[in-house]
Amino acid sequence: MPEQAKEREVEEKRLSLATAVTLTMCQSNTLQGPELHTGKWLQFPQLALRRRLGQLSCMSRPALKLRSWPLTILYYLLPFGALKPLTRVGWRPMSRVALYKSVPTRLLSRAWGRLNQVELPTWLRKPVYSLYIWTFGVNMKEAAVEDLHHYRNLSEFFRRKLKPQARPVCGVHSVISPSDGKILNFGQVKNCEVEQVKGVTYSLESFLGPRISTEEMHFSQAPPGNSFQQQLVTKEGNELYHCVIYLAPGDYHCFHSPTDWTVSHRRHFPGSLMSVNPGVARWIKELFCHNERVVLTGDWKHGFFSLTAVGATNVGSIRIYFDQDLHTNSPSYSKGSYNDFSFISNNNKEGIPMRKGEHLGEFNLGSTIVLIFEAPKDFKFNLKAGQKIRFGEALGSL
């Protein structure tokens, strides 16, 4: 008899729990009404969901991120708000920006780099390169070697050289474009903020890092109370200017010296490798400050001058021809860290002199070049935002 009573008690508990779950589902359907009629097949018992979400909230942050990641992808991809009922029981999807930032772009870029180094069979080279040429509109008539069979792997094809006459260097204007690409933004730097695309800015100090010592830069000491922007301007009456050039995958991937200047210092920021496509640049504030980049600073005839090569997805490798110690896209790094290297030493007190148009470096795919420099107030850009430009063409002059 006692055993039968216990069985009866257990059965009653099961029935009461089932009744509670059924009532909860009915209430959920009643409250939602026609709003989610297209997703009724995904109506879950809310008690079970709350219990599961409670378990997730007790997990460590990395584990929770890993569990939430695929569900968030489905939340944004499935039609008709199919997973919207989950938000009514306490679950919140990651934001689109946070979701994109969680993608292992550095790992993907290293894998892409390895793939680029694989030597292709001779018979496969022409169809593979022809597909790339057709997709991104590459003009192979400008290449120093037009024969596609000459390029052993994708890396050699991306870094192809041009015929000498393909990019004449403008001798009249003082600053030329260092690469092929698209002008995203240009103008004077204001309030220590620089526009990566129209309406979206980033901090000048976050982008360049702390000011380099005046001993290395040959600059006069600025008063300590001045802003970071004012400390970079070394001559009275000058202003600070910037220009952002986006290199698409089909563009010529090498970059050159934009003027006659001396490189005194290199600063390497390890970081993310998110896409620098203009659409993404509008979406993520301070994108260029998050991404891996190599900042070259020095001086030209009007004062401070810098050129920054910004990495991107599948562009983990940034190469500077005269800097053999630079290694980008390392497997591990400390967030917010940077590595400094001075080109001014006992044997070379003048830094690295660069002539206008001289080869400076290369990317493995498309990316972005940012110029920040000091010039007199009458400096004028000869550009329009969004225009295509080629290496050697004028950016501006006095």
XYZ file of N, CA and C in Angstrom, residues 80-313:
702
model
N 11.163 35.698 -40.794
C 9.918 35.883 -40.037
C 10.145 35.959 -38.526
N 11.362 36.325 -38.092
C 11.618 36.402 -36.658
C 11.366 35.090 -35.951
N 11.821 33.990 -36.572
C 11.493 32.653 -36.069
C 11.965 32.428 -34.639
N 13.082 33.027 -34.258
C 13.602 32.835 -32.902
C 13.261 33.992 -31.970
N 12.367 34.852 -32.388
C 12.002 35.982 -31.538
C 11.379 35.561 -30.216
N 10.641 34.431 -30.159
C 10.091 34.011 -28.849
C 11.156 33.838 -27.774
N 12.395 33.531 -28.174
C 13.446 33.356 -27.185
C 13.716 34.641 -26.408
N 13.556 35.780 -27.067
C 13.827 37.052 -26.392
C 12.779 37.359 -25.334
N 11.614 36.691 -25.415
C 10.533 36.946 -24.462
C 10.735 36.186 -23.143
N 11.708 35.263 -23.144
C 11.955 34.503 -21.910
C 13.357 34.788 -21.374
N 13.922 35.936 -21.763
C 15.166 36.381 -21.139
C 16.426 36.261 -21.968
N 16.382 35.569 -23.132
C 17.600 35.439 -23.947
C 17.807 36.692 -24.789
N 19.026 37.151 -24.882
C 19.337 38.319 -25.707
C 20.438 37.971 -26.694
N 20.223 38.193 -27.985
C 21.269 37.874 -28.970
C 22.425 38.862 -28.882
N 23.600 38.422 -29.275
C 24.734 39.342 -29.392
C 24.404 40.369 -30.464
N 24.938 41.587 -30.332
C 24.743 42.575 -31.387
C 25.485 42.130 -32.637
N 25.088 42.668 -33.793
C 25.748 42.298 -35.052
C 27.234 42.642 -35.016
N 27.567 43.792 -34.421
C 28.969 44.207 -34.335
C 29.753 43.241 -33.462
N 29.179 42.885 -32.278
C 29.854 41.956 -31.379
C 30.011 40.586 -32.022
N 28.980 40.165 -32.768
C 29.044 38.882 -33.463
C 30.164 38.888 -34.495
N 30.273 39.980 -35.256
C 31.318 40.062 -36.279
C 32.708 40.096 -35.651
N 32.830 40.825 -34.524
C 34.126 40.909 -33.844
C 34.561 39.571 -33.273
N 33.600 38.679 -32.994
C 33.938 37.381 -32.417
C 34.429 36.382 -33.457
N 34.299 36.713 -34.740
C 34.793 35.822 -35.790
C 36.331 35.775 -35.718
N 36.945 34.598 -35.754
C 38.419 34.488 -35.637
C 39.125 34.914 -36.928
N 39.099 36.214 -37.220
C 39.644 36.705 -38.485
C 41.156 36.522 -38.587
N 41.870 36.586 -37.459
C 43.324 36.391 -37.505
C 43.667 34.960 -37.915
N 42.948 33.998 -37.347
C 43.163 32.597 -37.695
C 42.825 32.347 -39.165
N 41.693 32.919 -39.617
C 41.299 32.762 -41.019
C 42.329 33.384 -41.951
N 42.884 34.532 -41.548
C 43.873 35.210 -42.385
C 45.172 34.408 -42.474
N 45.567 33.777 -41.362
C 46.772 32.934 -41.408
C 46.543 31.718 -42.300
N 45.329 31.134 -42.213
C 45.007 29.989 -43.080
C 45.018 30.405 -44.546
N 44.461 31.601 -44.826
C 44.459 32.117 -46.187
C 45.890 32.348 -46.677
N 46.741 32.852 -45.802
C 48.137 33.072 -46.163
C 48.844 31.778 -46.516
N 48.563 30.718 -45.731
C 49.142 29.406 -46.037
C 48.659 28.903 -47.400
N 47.360 29.095 -47.658
C 46.791 28.657 -48.930
C 47.420 29.407 -50.098
N 47.686 30.693 -49.891
C 48.290 31.501 -50.955
C 49.682 31.020 -51.330
N 50.371 30.358 -50.391
C 51.739 29.911 -50.640
C 51.806 28.562 -51.352
N 50.668 27.892 -51.480
C 50.647 26.574 -52.126
C 50.880 26.733 -53.627
N 51.866 26.037 -54.138
C 52.177 26.131 -55.572
C 51.106 25.395 -56.373
N 50.551 26.091 -57.370
C 49.504 25.521 -58.211
C 50.108 24.766 -59.386
N 49.494 23.653 -59.787
C 49.954 22.974 -61.007
C 49.840 23.914 -62.203
N 50.730 23.779 -63.157
C 50.766 24.682 -64.303
C 49.422 24.731 -65.027
N 48.763 23.586 -65.165
C 47.505 23.530 -65.901
C 46.363 24.239 -65.181
N 46.499 24.405 -63.825
C 45.427 25.005 -63.033
C 45.576 26.522 -62.892
N 46.760 27.055 -63.180
C 47.021 28.471 -62.920
C 46.126 29.391 -63.752
N 46.028 29.133 -65.019
C 45.253 30.042 -65.879
C 43.776 30.089 -65.487
N 43.091 28.940 -65.284
C 41.669 29.037 -64.888
C 41.454 29.714 -63.538
N 42.344 29.460 -62.555
C 42.193 30.076 -61.228
C 42.402 31.585 -61.308
N 43.493 32.014 -61.943
C 43.777 33.448 -62.048
C 42.766 34.156 -62.944
N 42.300 33.475 -63.976
C 41.299 34.080 -64.879
C 39.994 34.349 -64.135
N 39.616 33.417 -63.226
C 38.409 33.627 -62.429
C 38.574 34.842 -61.526
N 39.736 34.982 -60.902
C 40.006 36.133 -60.037
C 39.989 37.434 -60.854
N 40.608 37.418 -62.038
C 40.646 38.593 -62.918
C 39.235 39.011 -63.312
N 38.403 38.033 -63.636
C 37.024 38.325 -64.064
C 36.199 38.846 -62.879
N 36.406 38.271 -61.692
C 35.617 38.657 -60.509
C 35.923 40.074 -60.057
N 37.224 40.451 -60.022
C 37.623 41.737 -59.446
C 38.092 42.762 -60.482
N 37.985 42.459 -61.754
C 38.298 43.430 -62.802
C 39.769 43.812 -62.857
N 40.659 42.839 -62.755
C 42.100 43.101 -62.794
C 42.537 43.379 -64.229
N 43.362 44.420 -64.419
C 43.897 44.769 -65.740
C 45.295 44.178 -65.873
N 45.392 43.004 -66.501
C 46.684 42.326 -66.614
C 47.583 42.950 -67.683
N 47.045 43.841 -68.506
C 47.885 44.504 -69.507
C 48.903 45.439 -68.851
N 48.640 45.837 -67.603
C 49.573 46.693 -66.877
C 50.674 45.909 -66.167
N 50.481 44.595 -66.026
C 51.434 43.775 -65.281
C 52.751 43.645 -66.031
N 53.838 43.611 -65.287
C 55.157 43.438 -65.900
C 55.244 42.098 -66.614
N 54.583 41.067 -66.068
C 54.512 39.747 -66.705
C 53.040 39.415 -66.889
N 52.597 39.368 -68.142
C 51.178 39.116 -68.433
C 50.848 37.638 -68.472
N 51.851 36.783 -68.680
C 51.628 35.343 -68.771
C 51.210 34.794 -67.412
N 49.987 34.275 -67.300
C 49.467 33.780 -66.031
C 50.210 32.548 -65.528
N 50.829 31.784 -66.418
C 51.560 30.586 -66.003
C 52.837 30.942 -65.238
N 53.261 32.202 -65.312
C 54.482 32.631 -64.641
C 54.328 32.655 -63.117
N 53.104 32.890 -62.630
C 52.859 33.046 -61.192
C 52.604 31.675 -60.569
N 53.531 31.250 -59.690
C 53.469 29.900 -59.140
C 52.339 29.717 -58.125
N 51.982 30.767 -57.433
C 50.913 30.666 -56.433
C 50.134 31.973 -56.382
N 49.071 31.977 -55.579
C 48.216 33.156 -55.479
C 48.968 34.354 -54.899
N 49.875 34.092 -53.971
C 50.635 35.179 -53.357
C 51.452 35.939 -54.396
N 52.129 35.229 -55.287
C 52.906 35.887 -56.336
C 51.996 36.674 -57.273
N 50.811 36.139 -57.536
C 49.873 36.843 -58.426
C 49.374 38.128 -57.777
N 49.042 38.073 -56.473
C 48.570 39.268 -55.772
C 49.635 40.363 -55.774
N 50.907 39.970 -55.636
C 51.997 40.935 -55.492
C 52.714 41.221 -56.811
N 52.010 41.020 -57.915
C 52.607 41.226 -59.235
C 53.091 42.672 -59.412
N 54.174 42.829 -60.108
C 54.723 44.153 -60.388
C 54.097 44.717 -61.666
N 54.182 46.033 -61.818
C 53.637 46.717 -62.994
C 54.749 47.101 -63.961
N 54.355 47.325 -65.193
C 55.299 47.859 -66.177
C 55.717 49.273 -65.759
N 56.965 49.645 -66.002
C 57.450 50.962 -65.554
C 56.595 52.130 -66.043
N 56.087 52.044 -67.272
C 55.308 53.147 -67.833
C 53.838 53.116 -67.432
N 53.418 52.072 -66.677
C 51.999 51.934 -66.323
C 51.553 52.971 -65.305
N 52.471 53.458 -64.445
C 52.127 54.432 -63.414
C 53.161 55.563 -63.391
N 53.018 56.534 -64.286
C 53.941 57.678 -64.232
C 53.740 58.479 -62.948
N 54.831 58.871 -62.312
C 54.776 59.617 -61.062
C 54.708 61.105 -61.356
N 53.695 61.769 -60.797
C 53.516 63.212 -60.999
C 54.666 63.968 -60.337
N 55.358 64.775 -61.124
C 56.494 65.529 -60.597
C 56.143 66.937 -60.160
N 54.947 67.395 -60.486
C 54.548 68.781 -60.200
C 54.026 68.924 -58.776
N 53.176 68.010 -58.359
C 52.518 68.111 -57.048
C 53.391 67.497 -55.958
N 53.282 68.043 -54.757
C 54.173 67.650 -53.667
C 53.805 66.316 -53.025
N 52.526 65.917 -53.068
C 52.095 64.650 -52.467
C 51.310 63.855 -53.507
N 51.725 62.606 -53.730
C 51.049 61.738 -54.701
C 50.371 60.581 -53.971
N 49.519 59.864 -54.695
C 48.880 58.688 -54.110
C 49.912 57.575 -53.977
N 50.015 56.960 -52.786
C 50.990 55.874 -52.606
C 50.554 54.555 -53.217
N 49.295 54.460 -53.647
C 48.776 53.186 -54.148
C 47.572 53.423 -55.052
N 47.154 52.360 -55.719
C 45.859 52.363 -56.392
C 44.779 52.250 -55.319
N 43.580 52.723 -55.614
C 42.503 52.554 -54.640
C 41.377 53.546 -54.823
N 40.599 53.685 -53.768
C 39.439 54.570 -53.736
C 39.601 55.539 -52.567
N 39.366 56.816 -52.813
C 39.471 57.837 -51.760
C 38.242 57.757 -50.859
N 38.453 57.352 -49.604
C 37.335 57.288 -48.656
C 37.088 58.626 -47.989
N 38.181 59.311 -47.621
C 38.033 60.590 -46.945
C 39.342 61.356 -46.987
N 39.247 62.676 -46.834
C 40.438 63.522 -46.811
C 40.052 64.873 -46.217
N 41.054 65.657 -45.827
C 40.803 66.996 -45.305
C 41.655 67.288 -44.083
N 41.287 68.359 -43.367
C 42.005 68.743 -42.154
C 41.561 67.879 -40.971
N 42.510 67.577 -40.090
C 42.192 66.890 -38.841
C 41.637 67.927 -37.863
N 40.472 67.627 -37.280
C 39.842 68.569 -36.361
C 39.512 67.887 -35.043
N 39.801 68.565 -33.942
C 39.468 68.093 -32.592
C 40.044 66.715 -32.290
N 41.242 66.447 -32.814
C 41.939 65.170 -32.583
C 41.129 63.971 -33.075
N 40.216 64.194 -34.027
C 39.414 63.121 -34.593
C 39.641 63.060 -36.099
N 39.683 61.827 -36.643
C 39.873 61.617 -38.077
C 38.703 60.794 -38.595
N 38.184 61.143 -39.758
C 37.066 60.399 -40.342
C 37.587 59.204 -41.135
N 37.102 57.997 -40.796
C 37.464 56.827 -41.588
C 36.562 56.740 -42.821
N 35.299 57.065 -42.668
C 34.375 57.347 -43.767
C 33.515 58.507 -43.292
N 32.738 59.073 -44.183
C 31.957 60.258 -43.840
C 31.040 59.977 -42.651
N 31.200 60.778 -41.588
C 30.341 60.681 -40.421
C 30.791 59.701 -39.354
N 31.836 58.911 -39.630
C 32.336 57.925 -38.665
C 33.799 58.247 -38.382
N 34.122 58.545 -37.121
C 35.456 59.030 -36.776
C 36.199 58.059 -35.862
N 37.485 58.332 -35.702
C 38.297 57.609 -34.728
C 39.299 58.581 -34.127
N 39.824 58.217 -32.967
C 40.739 59.085 -32.237
C 42.121 59.064 -32.878
N 42.683 60.253 -33.082
C 44.015 60.373 -33.681
C 45.064 59.710 -32.787
N 44.965 59.926 -31.464
C 45.951 59.361 -30.540
C 45.817 57.848 -30.434
N 44.581 57.334 -30.468
C 44.389 55.880 -30.427
C 44.959 55.229 -31.676
N 44.849 55.920 -32.789
C 45.311 55.369 -34.061
C 46.831 55.363 -34.161
N 47.488 56.476 -33.823
C 48.943 56.595 -33.942
C 49.675 56.109 -32.699
N 48.996 56.097 -31.557
C 49.652 55.754 -30.308
C 50.317 56.968 -29.686
N 50.892 56.788 -28.480
C 51.537 57.922 -27.796
C 52.603 58.586 -28.655
N 52.779 59.867 -28.412
C 53.743 60.631 -29.205
C 55.151 60.102 -28.997
N 55.895 60.022 -30.100
C 57.271 59.535 -30.065
C 58.175 60.643 -29.553
N 59.271 60.266 -28.897
C 60.173 61.255 -28.311
C 60.724 62.196 -29.367
N 60.917 63.428 -28.996
C 61.399 64.447 -29.932
C 62.819 64.172 -30.383
N 63.585 63.400 -29.597
C 64.946 63.076 -30.003
C 64.947 62.234 -31.272
N 63.953 61.337 -31.395
C 63.878 60.485 -32.565
C 63.307 61.224 -33.767
N 62.389 62.165 -33.522
C 61.651 62.770 -34.611
C 62.249 64.070 -35.129
N 63.310 64.588 -34.513
C 63.912 65.855 -34.921
C 62.925 67.018 -34.785
N 61.951 66.889 -33.874
C 60.924 67.914 -33.738
C 61.212 68.783 -32.521
N 60.708 69.989 -32.583
C 60.806 70.877 -31.428
C 59.851 70.411 -30.350
N 60.210 70.646 -29.092
C 59.377 70.211 -27.968
C 58.134 71.085 -27.855
N 56.950 70.458 -27.909
C 55.693 71.190 -27.785
C 55.353 71.364 -26.315
N 54.671 72.443 -25.956
C 54.257 72.632 -24.564
C 53.428 71.456 -24.086
N 53.633 70.965 -22.858
C 52.937 69.765 -22.376
C 51.430 69.919 -22.293
N 50.909 71.132 -22.188
C 49.474 71.332 -22.059
C 48.722 71.225 -23.373
N 49.431 71.181 -24.485
C 48.784 71.143 -25.798
C 48.119 69.786 -26.044
N 47.129 69.778 -26.956
C 46.473 68.534 -27.332
C 47.428 67.681 -28.161
N 47.066 66.416 -28.329
C 47.910 65.501 -29.119
C 48.084 66.023 -30.539
N 47.006 66.558 -31.110
C 47.080 67.110 -32.465
C 48.057 68.283 -32.534
N 47.998 69.164 -31.565
C 48.887 70.330 -31.555
C 50.346 69.921 -31.348
N 50.586 68.844 -30.625
C 51.946 68.374 -30.414
C 52.576 67.844 -31.697
N 51.755 67.354 -32.631
C 52.292 66.841 -33.895
C 52.660 67.966 -34.856
N 52.018 69.110 -34.725
C 52.307 70.258 -35.606
C 53.552 70.959 -35.071
N 54.603 70.993 -35.894
C 55.901 71.481 -35.421
C 56.224 72.904 -35.865
N 55.476 73.415 -36.856
C 55.783 74.741 -37.376
C 54.561 75.646 -37.262
N 54.805 76.859 -36.843
C 53.719 77.811 -36.661
C 53.034 78.101 -37.995
N 51.708 78.133 -37.969
C 50.942 78.409 -39.183
C 50.579 77.165 -39.974
N 51.070 75.985 -39.563
C 50.746 74.736 -40.260
C 49.485 74.093 -39.689
N 48.913 73.196 -40.475
C 47.753 72.409 -40.049
C 48.055 70.934 -40.257
N 47.226 70.065 -39.655
C 47.366 68.624 -39.810
C 46.296 68.132 -40.791
N 46.720 67.344 -41.771
C 45.820 66.840 -42.815
C 45.821 65.313 -42.815
N 44.775 64.744 -43.410
C 44.698 63.285 -43.514
C 44.083 62.883 -44.846
N 44.388 61.657 -45.270
C 43.799 61.098 -46.486
C 43.724 59.582 -46.315
N 42.553 58.999 -46.604
C 42.328 57.556 -46.440
C 42.076 56.944 -47.812
N 42.870 55.926 -48.172
C 42.770 55.264 -49.477
C 42.486 53.784 -49.265
N 41.392 53.299 -49.823
C 40.996 51.893 -49.700
C 41.439 51.115 -50.935
N 42.188 50.025 -50.721
C 42.630 49.163 -51.802
C 41.691 47.973 -51.900
N 41.006 47.825 -53.030
C 40.116 46.692 -53.251
C 40.937 45.469 -53.655
N 40.358 44.252 -53.552
C 41.116 43.043 -53.902
C 41.673 43.045 -55.324
N 41.025 43.752 -56.249
C 41.504 43.766 -57.632
C 42.563 44.809 -57.912
N 42.886 45.667 -56.927
C 43.858 46.741 -57.137
C 45.292 46.216 -57.061
N 46.204 47.015 -57.560
C 47.640 46.786 -57.423
C 47.984 46.835 -55.939
N 48.637 45.799 -55.400
C 48.760 45.626 -53.952
C 50.020 46.229 -53.332
N 50.935 46.746 -54.133
C 52.126 47.382 -53.570
C 51.817 48.850 -53.266
N 52.548 49.416 -52.298
C 52.410 50.847 -52.039
C 53.794 51.491 -52.025
N 53.802 52.792 -52.317
C 55.036 53.523 -52.572
C 55.113 54.766 -51.689
N 56.244 55.408 -51.721
C 56.415 56.639 -50.949
C 55.602 57.762 -51.593
N 54.753 58.463 -50.815
C 53.905 59.513 -51.390
C 54.618 60.847 -51.587
N 55.822 61.003 -51.035
C 56.570 62.258 -51.161
C 58.027 62.003 -50.791
N 58.843 63.023 -50.870
C 60.221 62.923 -50.370
C 60.180 63.139 -48.855
N 60.560 62.126 -48.084
C 60.530 62.243 -46.637
C 61.520 61.275 -46.014
N 61.703 61.371 -44.705
C 62.607 60.498 -43.963
C 61.812 59.740 -42.900
N 61.892 58.407 -42.942
C 61.198 57.563 -41.968
C 62.105 57.381 -40.755
N 61.633 57.806 -39.604
C 62.430 57.736 -38.382
C 62.011 56.610 -37.453
N 60.748 56.183 -37.568
C 60.222 55.280 -36.544
C 59.125 54.402 -37.122
N 59.067 53.154 -36.626
C 57.990 52.230 -36.994
C 57.296 51.749 -35.723
N 55.977 51.804 -35.739
C 55.188 51.298 -34.605
C 54.196 50.274 -35.145
N 54.264 49.058 -34.612
C 53.396 47.964 -35.064
C 52.355 47.662 -33.996
N 51.073 47.789 -34.362
C 49.957 47.467 -33.477
C 49.374 46.119 -33.889
N 49.612 45.041 -33.128
C 48.854 43.814 -33.398
C 47.380 44.067 -33.078
N 46.498 43.391 -33.749
C 45.076 43.621 -33.486
C 44.198 42.726 -34.320
N 42.934 43.096 -34.416
C 41.977 42.328 -35.212
C 42.299 42.473 -36.692
N 41.642 41.643 -37.487
C 41.790 41.746 -38.945
C 40.397 41.744 -39.571
N 39.591 42.737 -39.176
C 38.254 42.875 -39.737
C 38.330 43.513 -41.114
N 37.314 43.309 -41.893
C 37.268 43.895 -43.229
C 37.289 45.416 -43.140
N 38.016 46.067 -44.069
C 38.045 47.528 -44.124
C 37.220 48.049 -45.296
N 36.364 47.189 -45.809
C 35.430 47.614 -46.849
C 34.644 48.837 -46.369
N 34.387 49.824 -47.243
C 33.680 51.036 -46.794
C 32.369 50.758 -46.064
N 31.653 49.707 -46.455
C 30.410 49.373 -45.768
C 30.654 48.984 -44.318
N 31.688 48.201 -44.060
C 32.038 47.805 -42.692
C 32.585 49.001 -41.924
N 33.349 49.864 -42.607
C 33.914 51.055 -41.957
C 32.809 51.996 -41.467
N 31.663 52.033 -42.142
C 30.527 52.840 -41.686
C 29.839 52.195 -40.489
N 29.999 50.915 -40.357
C 29.275 50.105 -39.380
C 29.986 50.064 -38.035
N 31.330 49.993 -38.034
C 32.109 49.810 -36.804
C 32.936 51.063 -36.526
N 32.623 51.746 -35.447
C 33.362 52.939 -35.052
C 34.783 52.554 -34.650
N 35.735 53.401 -35.014
C 37.153 53.198 -34.716
C 37.660 51.855 -35.243
N 37.172 51.463 -36.422
C 37.595 50.208 -37.039
C 39.109 50.175 -37.220
N 39.684 51.286 -37.709
C 41.124 51.309 -37.982
C 41.949 51.201 -36.698
N 41.375 51.595 -35.572
C 42.090 51.472 -34.291
C 42.027 50.049 -33.753
N 41.041 49.265 -34.169
C 40.937 47.867 -33.745
C 41.852 46.976 -34.574
N 42.030 47.298 -35.855
C 42.754 46.411 -36.753
C 44.265 46.506 -36.586
N 44.929 45.427 -36.970
C 46.392 45.430 -36.989
C 46.880 46.472 -37.992
N 47.952 47.182 -37.636
C 48.447 48.237 -38.514
C 49.922 48.511 -38.244
N 50.581 49.065 -39.246
C 51.983 49.450 -39.141
C 52.067 50.944 -39.421
N 52.505 51.707 -38.420
C 52.585 53.169 -38.530
C 54.043 53.573 -38.761
N 54.316 54.193 -39.903
C 55.637 54.752 -40.194
C 55.561 56.261 -39.987
N 56.428 56.809 -39.141
C 56.432 58.243 -38.888
C 57.798 58.826 -39.176
N 57.802 60.079 -39.547
C 59.045 60.784 -39.850
C 58.754 62.239 -40.139
N 59.517 62.827 -41.025
C 59.302 64.230 -41.346
C 59.609 64.490 -42.816
N 58.951 65.517 -43.361
C 59.236 66.001 -44.709
C 59.516 67.488 -44.610
N 59.583 68.147 -45.730
C 60.037 69.540 -45.718
C 59.117 70.468 -44.937
N 57.857 70.058 -44.711
C 56.914 70.916 -43.990
C 56.674 70.463 -42.556
N 57.359 69.402 -42.090
C 57.196 68.950 -40.713
C 56.822 67.487 -40.613
N 55.881 67.180 -39.691
C 55.495 65.794 -39.393
C 54.864 65.125 -40.613
N 55.205 63.804 -40.809
C 54.599 63.020 -41.891
C 54.493 61.572 -41.423
N 53.343 60.945 -41.701
C 53.167 59.528 -41.345
C 52.369 58.798 -42.418
N 52.708 57.524 -42.584
C 51.969 56.630 -43.476
C 51.657 55.377 -42.678
N 50.377 54.988 -42.665
C 49.944 53.810 -41.914
C 49.321 52.791 -42.851
N 49.841 51.565 -42.810
C 49.272 50.441 -43.563
C 48.378 49.659 -42.617
N 47.076 49.624 -42.921
C 46.086 48.971 -42.049
C 45.768 47.591 -42.602
N 45.898 46.566 -41.765
C 45.575 45.204 -42.176
C 44.069 44.987 -42.254
N 43.678 43.868 -42.855
C 42.257 43.538 -43.003
C 42.118 42.024 -43.073
N 40.878 41.543 -43.172
C 40.636 40.110 -43.290
C 41.381 39.568 -44.500
